[in-house]
Short mmCIF file of C-alpha atoms in Angstrom, two decimals:
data_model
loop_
_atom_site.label_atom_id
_atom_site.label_comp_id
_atom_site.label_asym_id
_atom_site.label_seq_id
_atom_site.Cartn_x
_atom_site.Cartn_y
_atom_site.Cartn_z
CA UNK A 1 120.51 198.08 107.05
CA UNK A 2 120.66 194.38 106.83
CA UNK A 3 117.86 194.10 103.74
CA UNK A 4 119.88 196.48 102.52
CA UNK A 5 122.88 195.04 102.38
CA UNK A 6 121.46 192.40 101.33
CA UNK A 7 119.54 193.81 97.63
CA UNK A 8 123.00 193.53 95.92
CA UNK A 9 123.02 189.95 96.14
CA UNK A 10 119.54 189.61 94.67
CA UNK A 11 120.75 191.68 91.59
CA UNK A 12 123.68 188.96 91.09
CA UNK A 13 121.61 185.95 91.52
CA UNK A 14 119.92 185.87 88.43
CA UNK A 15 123.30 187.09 86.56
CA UNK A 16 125.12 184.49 87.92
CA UNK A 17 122.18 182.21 86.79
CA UNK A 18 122.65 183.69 83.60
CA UNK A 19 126.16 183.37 83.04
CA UNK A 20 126.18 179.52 84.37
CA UNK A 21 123.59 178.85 81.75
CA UNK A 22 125.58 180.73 79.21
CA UNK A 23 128.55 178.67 79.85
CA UNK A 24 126.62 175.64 79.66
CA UNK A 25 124.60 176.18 76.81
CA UNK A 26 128.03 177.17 74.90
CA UNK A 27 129.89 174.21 75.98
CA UNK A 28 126.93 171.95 74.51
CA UNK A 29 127.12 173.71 71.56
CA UNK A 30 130.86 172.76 71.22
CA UNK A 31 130.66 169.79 72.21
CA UNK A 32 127.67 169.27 69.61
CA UNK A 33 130.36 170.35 67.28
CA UNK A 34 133.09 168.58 68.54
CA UNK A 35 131.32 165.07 68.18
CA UNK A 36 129.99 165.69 64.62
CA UNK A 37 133.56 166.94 63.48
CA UNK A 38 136.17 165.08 65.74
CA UNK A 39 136.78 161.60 64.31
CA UNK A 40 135.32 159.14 66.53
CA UNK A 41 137.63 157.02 67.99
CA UNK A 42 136.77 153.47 69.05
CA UNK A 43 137.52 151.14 72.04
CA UNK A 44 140.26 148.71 71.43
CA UNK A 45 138.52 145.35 70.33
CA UNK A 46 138.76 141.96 72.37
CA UNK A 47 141.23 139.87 71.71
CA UNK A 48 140.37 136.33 71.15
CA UNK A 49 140.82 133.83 73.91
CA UNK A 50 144.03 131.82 72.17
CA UNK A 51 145.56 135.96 71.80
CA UNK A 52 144.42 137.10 75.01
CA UNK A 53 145.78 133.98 77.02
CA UNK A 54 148.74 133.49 78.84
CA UNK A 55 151.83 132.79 77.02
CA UNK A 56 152.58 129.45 78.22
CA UNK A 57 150.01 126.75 79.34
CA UNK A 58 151.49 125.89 82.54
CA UNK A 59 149.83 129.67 83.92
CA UNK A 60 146.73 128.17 83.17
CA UNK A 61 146.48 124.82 84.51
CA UNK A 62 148.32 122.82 86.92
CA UNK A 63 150.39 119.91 85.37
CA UNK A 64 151.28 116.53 86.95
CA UNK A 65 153.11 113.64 85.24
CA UNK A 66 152.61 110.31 87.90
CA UNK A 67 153.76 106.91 86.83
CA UNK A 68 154.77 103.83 89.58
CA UNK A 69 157.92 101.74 89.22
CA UNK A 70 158.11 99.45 87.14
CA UNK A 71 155.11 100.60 85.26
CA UNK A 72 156.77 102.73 82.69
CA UNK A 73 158.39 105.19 85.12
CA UNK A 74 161.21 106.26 83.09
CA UNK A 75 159.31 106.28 79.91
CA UNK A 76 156.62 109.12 81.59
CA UNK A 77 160.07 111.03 82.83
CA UNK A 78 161.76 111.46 79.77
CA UNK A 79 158.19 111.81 77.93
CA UNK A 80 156.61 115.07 79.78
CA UNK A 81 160.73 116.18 80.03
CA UNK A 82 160.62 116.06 75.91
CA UNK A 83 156.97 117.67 76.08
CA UNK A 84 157.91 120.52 78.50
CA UNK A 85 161.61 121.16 77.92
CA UNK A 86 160.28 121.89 73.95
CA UNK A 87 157.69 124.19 75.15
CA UNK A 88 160.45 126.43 76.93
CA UNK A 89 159.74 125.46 80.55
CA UNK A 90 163.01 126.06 82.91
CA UNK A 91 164.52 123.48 85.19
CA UNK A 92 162.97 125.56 88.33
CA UNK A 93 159.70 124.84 86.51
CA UNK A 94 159.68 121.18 86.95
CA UNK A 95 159.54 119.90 90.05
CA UNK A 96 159.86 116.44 91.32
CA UNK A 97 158.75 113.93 93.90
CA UNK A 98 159.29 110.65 94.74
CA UNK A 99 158.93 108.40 98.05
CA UNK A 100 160.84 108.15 99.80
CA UNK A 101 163.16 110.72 98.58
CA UNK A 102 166.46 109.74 97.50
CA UNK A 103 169.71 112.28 97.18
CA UNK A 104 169.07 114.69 94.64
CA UNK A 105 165.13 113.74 94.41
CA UNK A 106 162.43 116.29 95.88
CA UNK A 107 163.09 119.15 94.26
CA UNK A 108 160.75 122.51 93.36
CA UNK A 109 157.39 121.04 95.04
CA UNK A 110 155.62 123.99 94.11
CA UNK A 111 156.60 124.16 90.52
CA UNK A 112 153.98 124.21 87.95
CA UNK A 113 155.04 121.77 86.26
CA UNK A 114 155.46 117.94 88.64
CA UNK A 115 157.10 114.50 88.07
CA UNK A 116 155.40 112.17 90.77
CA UNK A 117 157.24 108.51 91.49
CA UNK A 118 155.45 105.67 93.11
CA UNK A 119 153.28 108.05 95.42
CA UNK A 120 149.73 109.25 93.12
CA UNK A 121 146.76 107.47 94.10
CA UNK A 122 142.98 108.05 94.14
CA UNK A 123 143.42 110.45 97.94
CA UNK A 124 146.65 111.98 96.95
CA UNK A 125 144.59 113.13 93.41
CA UNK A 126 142.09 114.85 95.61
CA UNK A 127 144.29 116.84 97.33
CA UNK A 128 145.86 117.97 94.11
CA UNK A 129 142.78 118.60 92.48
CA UNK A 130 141.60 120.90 95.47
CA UNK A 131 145.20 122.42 95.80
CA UNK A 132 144.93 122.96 92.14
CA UNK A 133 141.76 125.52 92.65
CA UNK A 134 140.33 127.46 89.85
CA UNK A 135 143.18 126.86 87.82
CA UNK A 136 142.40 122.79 87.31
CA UNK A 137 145.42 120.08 86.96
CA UNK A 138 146.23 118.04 83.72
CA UNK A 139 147.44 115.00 84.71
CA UNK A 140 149.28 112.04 82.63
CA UNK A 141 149.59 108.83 84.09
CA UNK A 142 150.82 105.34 83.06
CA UNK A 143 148.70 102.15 83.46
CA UNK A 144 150.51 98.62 83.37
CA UNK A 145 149.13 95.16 84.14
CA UNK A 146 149.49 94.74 87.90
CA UNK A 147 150.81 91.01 87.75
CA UNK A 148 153.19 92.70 85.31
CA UNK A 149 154.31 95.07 87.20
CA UNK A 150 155.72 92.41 90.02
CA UNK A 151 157.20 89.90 87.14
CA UNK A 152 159.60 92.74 86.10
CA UNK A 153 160.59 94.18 89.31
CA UNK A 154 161.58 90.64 90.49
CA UNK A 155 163.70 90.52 87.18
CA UNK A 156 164.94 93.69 87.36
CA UNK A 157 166.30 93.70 91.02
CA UNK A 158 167.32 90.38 91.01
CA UNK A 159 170.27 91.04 88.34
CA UNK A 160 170.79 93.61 90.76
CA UNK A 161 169.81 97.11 89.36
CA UNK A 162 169.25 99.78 92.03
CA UNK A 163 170.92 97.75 95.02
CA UNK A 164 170.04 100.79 97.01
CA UNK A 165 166.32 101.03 96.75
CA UNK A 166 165.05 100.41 100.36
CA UNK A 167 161.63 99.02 99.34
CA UNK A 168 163.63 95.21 98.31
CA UNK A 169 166.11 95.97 101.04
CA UNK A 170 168.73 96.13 99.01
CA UNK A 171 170.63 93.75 97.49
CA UNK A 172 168.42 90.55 99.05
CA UNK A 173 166.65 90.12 96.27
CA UNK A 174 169.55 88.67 94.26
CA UNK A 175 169.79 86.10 96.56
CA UNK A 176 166.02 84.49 95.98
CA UNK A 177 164.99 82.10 93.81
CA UNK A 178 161.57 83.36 91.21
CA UNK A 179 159.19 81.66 93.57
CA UNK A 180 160.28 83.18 96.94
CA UNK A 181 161.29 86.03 94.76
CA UNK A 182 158.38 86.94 93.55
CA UNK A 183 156.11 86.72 96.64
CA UNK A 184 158.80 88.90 98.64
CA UNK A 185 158.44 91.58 95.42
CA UNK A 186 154.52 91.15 95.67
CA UNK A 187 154.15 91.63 99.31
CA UNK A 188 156.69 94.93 99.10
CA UNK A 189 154.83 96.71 96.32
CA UNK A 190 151.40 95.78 97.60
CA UNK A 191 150.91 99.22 98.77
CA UNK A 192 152.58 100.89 95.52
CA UNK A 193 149.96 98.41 93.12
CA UNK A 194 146.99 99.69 95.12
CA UNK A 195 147.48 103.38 94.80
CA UNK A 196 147.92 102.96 90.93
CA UNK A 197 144.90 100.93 90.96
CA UNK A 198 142.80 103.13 92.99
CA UNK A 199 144.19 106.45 91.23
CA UNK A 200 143.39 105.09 87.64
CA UNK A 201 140.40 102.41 87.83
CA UNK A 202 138.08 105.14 87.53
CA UNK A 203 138.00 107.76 83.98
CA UNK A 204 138.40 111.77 85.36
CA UNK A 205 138.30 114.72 83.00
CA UNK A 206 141.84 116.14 84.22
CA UNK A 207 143.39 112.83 83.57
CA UNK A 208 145.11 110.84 80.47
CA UNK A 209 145.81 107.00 81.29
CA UNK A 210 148.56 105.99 78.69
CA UNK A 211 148.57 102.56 78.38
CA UNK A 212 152.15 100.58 78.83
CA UNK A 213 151.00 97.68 76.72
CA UNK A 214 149.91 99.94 73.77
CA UNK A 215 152.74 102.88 74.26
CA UNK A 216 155.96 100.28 74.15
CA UNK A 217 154.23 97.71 71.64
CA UNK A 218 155.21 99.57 68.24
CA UNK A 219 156.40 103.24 67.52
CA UNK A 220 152.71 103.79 65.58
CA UNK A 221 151.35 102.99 68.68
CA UNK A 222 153.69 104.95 70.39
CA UNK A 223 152.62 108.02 68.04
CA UNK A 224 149.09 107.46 68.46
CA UNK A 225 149.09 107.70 72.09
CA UNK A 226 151.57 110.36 72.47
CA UNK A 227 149.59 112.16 70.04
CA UNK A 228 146.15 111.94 72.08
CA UNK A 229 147.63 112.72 75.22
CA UNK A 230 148.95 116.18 73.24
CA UNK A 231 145.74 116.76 72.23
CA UNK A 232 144.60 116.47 75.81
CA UNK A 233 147.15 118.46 77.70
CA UNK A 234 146.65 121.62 75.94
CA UNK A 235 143.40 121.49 74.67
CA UNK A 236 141.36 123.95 72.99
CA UNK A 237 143.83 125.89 71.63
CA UNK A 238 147.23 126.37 74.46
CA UNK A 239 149.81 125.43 72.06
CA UNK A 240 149.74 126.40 68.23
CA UNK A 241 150.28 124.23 65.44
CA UNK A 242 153.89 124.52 65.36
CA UNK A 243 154.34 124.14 68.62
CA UNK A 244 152.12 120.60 68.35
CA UNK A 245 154.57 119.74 65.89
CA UNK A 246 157.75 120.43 67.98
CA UNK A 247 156.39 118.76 70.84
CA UNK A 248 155.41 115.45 69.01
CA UNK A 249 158.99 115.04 66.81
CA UNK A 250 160.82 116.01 70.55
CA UNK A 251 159.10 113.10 72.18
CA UNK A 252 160.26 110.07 69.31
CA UNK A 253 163.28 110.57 71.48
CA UNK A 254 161.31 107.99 74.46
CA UNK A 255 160.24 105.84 72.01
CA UNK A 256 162.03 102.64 72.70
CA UNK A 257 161.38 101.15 69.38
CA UNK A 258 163.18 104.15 67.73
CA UNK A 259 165.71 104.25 70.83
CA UNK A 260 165.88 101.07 72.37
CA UNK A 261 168.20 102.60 75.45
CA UNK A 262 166.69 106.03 75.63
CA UNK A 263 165.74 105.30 79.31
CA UNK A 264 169.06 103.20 80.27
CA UNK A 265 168.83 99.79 81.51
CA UNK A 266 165.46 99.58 82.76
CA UNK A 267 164.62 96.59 80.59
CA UNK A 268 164.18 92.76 81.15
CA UNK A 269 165.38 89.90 79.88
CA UNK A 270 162.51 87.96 78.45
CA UNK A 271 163.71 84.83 79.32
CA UNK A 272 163.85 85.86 83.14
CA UNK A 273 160.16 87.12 82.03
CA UNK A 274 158.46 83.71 80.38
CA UNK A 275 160.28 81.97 83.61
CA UNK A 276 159.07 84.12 86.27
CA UNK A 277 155.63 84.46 85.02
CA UNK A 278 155.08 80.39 85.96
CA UNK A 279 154.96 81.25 89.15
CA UNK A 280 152.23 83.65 89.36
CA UNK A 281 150.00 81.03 90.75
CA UNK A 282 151.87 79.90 93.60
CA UNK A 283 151.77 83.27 95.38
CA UNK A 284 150.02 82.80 98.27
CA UNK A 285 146.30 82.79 97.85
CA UNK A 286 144.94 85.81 99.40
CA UNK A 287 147.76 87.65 97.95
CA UNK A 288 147.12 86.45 94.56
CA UNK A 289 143.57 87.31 95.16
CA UNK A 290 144.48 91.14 95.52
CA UNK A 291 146.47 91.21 92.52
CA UNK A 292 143.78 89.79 90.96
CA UNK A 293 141.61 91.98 92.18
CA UNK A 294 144.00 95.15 90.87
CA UNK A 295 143.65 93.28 87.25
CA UNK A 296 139.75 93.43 87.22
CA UNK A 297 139.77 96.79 88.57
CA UNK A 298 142.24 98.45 85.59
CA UNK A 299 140.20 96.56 83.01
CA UNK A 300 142.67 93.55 82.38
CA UNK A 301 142.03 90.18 82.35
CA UNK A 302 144.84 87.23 82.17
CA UNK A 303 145.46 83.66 81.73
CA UNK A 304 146.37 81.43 84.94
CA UNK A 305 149.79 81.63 82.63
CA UNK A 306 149.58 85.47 82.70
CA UNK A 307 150.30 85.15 78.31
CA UNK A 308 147.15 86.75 77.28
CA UNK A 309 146.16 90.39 78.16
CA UNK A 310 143.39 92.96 77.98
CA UNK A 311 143.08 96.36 79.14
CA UNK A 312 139.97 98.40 79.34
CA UNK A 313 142.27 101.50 78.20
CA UNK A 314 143.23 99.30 75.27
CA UNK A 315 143.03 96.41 73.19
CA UNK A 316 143.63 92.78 73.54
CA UNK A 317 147.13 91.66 73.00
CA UNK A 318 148.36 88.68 72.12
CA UNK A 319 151.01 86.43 73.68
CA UNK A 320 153.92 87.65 72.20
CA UNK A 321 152.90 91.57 71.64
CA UNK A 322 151.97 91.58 75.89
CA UNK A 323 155.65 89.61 76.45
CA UNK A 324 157.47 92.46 73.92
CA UNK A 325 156.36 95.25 75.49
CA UNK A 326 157.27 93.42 79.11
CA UNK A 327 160.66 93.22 78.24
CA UNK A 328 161.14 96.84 77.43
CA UNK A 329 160.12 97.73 81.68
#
């Protein structure tokens, strides 16, 4: 009874067989005739890397703008404002650091997009290079003659500008004569000198040094620089033309040739300057041997007089171009 049962099954076997072949030889068919008559349709084509790439450069890369006072600080501030502002980044965007941080400083660490006072060096560039990941950093910093650097800030506090910056406690700087003056300003921005040194002695592909002496010494210098630096923020291809163009008429505006007060009173007097200068060699040897030291490392050398410049980053000035573009920090 069971084998019995069982013959039916044998006589569908080979129809079912049958009928799956059937069906599959017919569907090849069609298909066969589907693919020589159906218009072929092909897969949508890569887009270039400038088409395919996000829309505005600052979701590619990480961007930092650094710069230590009195070594073109408000020039780099209203520079990379110009640059990014004309691009179309928003205010949360942009962040801002400085140390310490003042009311209304600090704001949007995590931005994309960072202002950093007095507080880049060589170990704080590591970390943002590793924070940075995959993504990489573009960084624009501002290199100034170190001896420089202390000449103005004894001018500029000493009229009494920024009577609440804690670093020259206040207003006692007013009070000192250039030669006391100056070694109190030296001793106080010993630590500020070193990590501008240390972050910029050395070249790194994520970084652009802009040069104080060359940016502030003429507006074709000014151009030329500006225009570099451009080049190297959003290099191959994350701006267009137009854009390029934008960017570079937007920036004129921190030109001080073109606009002597674009970044407020932040000048000197180069009378106070000249004077100061004199007593560079009076500060007290070892601490005139460090900021010596900070010269050779950036690349500059000077005179026992501090009139004569160089800068590995640039070219040699003379007398009178190094004491133009002093008065203008």
């Amino acid at each position: 009874m069971q084998t019995a049962a069982r013959w039916p099954l044998f006589w569908l076997l080979p129809y079912s067989v049958w009928s799956y072949s059937g069906v599959t030889a017919e569907s090849n068919a069609l298909n066969f005739v589907q693919r020589k008559v159906l218009p072929r349709v092909s897969p949508p084509p890569e887009l270039p890397a400038a088409e395919s790439a996000p829309s505005k450069p600052w979701h590619v890369h990480k961007y930092i703008c650094v710069a230590h006072h009195k070594a073109g600080l408000f020039l780099v501030r209203d520079l990379c404002k110009a640059v990014f502002d004309t691009l179309g980044a928003t205010p949360s965007e942009m962040g801002e650091w400085i140390q310490p941080c003042y009311p209304r400083t600090c704001v949007h660490p995590k931005a994309p997009i960072q202002f950093w006072m007095d507080l880049y060096s060589y170990e704080r560039a590591q970390e943002a290079r590793e924070a940075a990941g995959a993504k990489g950093m573009r960084v624009v910093g501002i290199v100034r003659d170190p001896v420089s650097v202390i000449v103005s800030a004894y001018c500029y506090h000493h009229r009494g500008e920024e009577p609440g910056n804690v670093v020259f406690e206040n207003t006692t700087l007013m009070h000192m004569g250039p030669k006391q003056g100056l070694k109190f300003v030296a001793e106080r921005m010993l630590q500020l000198v070193e990590n501008m040194t240390s972050a910029f002695e050395q070249p790194f592909n994520d970084t652009f040094h802009l040069v104080y002496e060359k940016v502030t010494q003429s507006s074709e210098a000014f151009d030329q620089q500006v225009g570099e630096m451009t080049s190297f923020l959003f290099q191959p291809d994350l701006i267009s033309p137009a854009q390029r163009s934008q960017v570079l008429n937007a920036t004129q505006s921190a030109d001080l040739h073109r606009h002597p007060g674009a970044n407020g009173d932040h000048g000197n007097d180069k009378a106070c300057e000249d004077e100061v200068r004199k007593y560079v060699p009076s500060l007290p040897p070892e601490l005139l041997s460090r900021y010596r030291s900070f010269q050779e490392r950036l690349g500059y050398a000077a005179s026992e007089e501090g009139l004569s410049q160089q800068s590995s980053f640039g070219e040699v000035l003379t007398a009178s171009e190094g004491n133009q573009a002093a008065t203008m920090a």
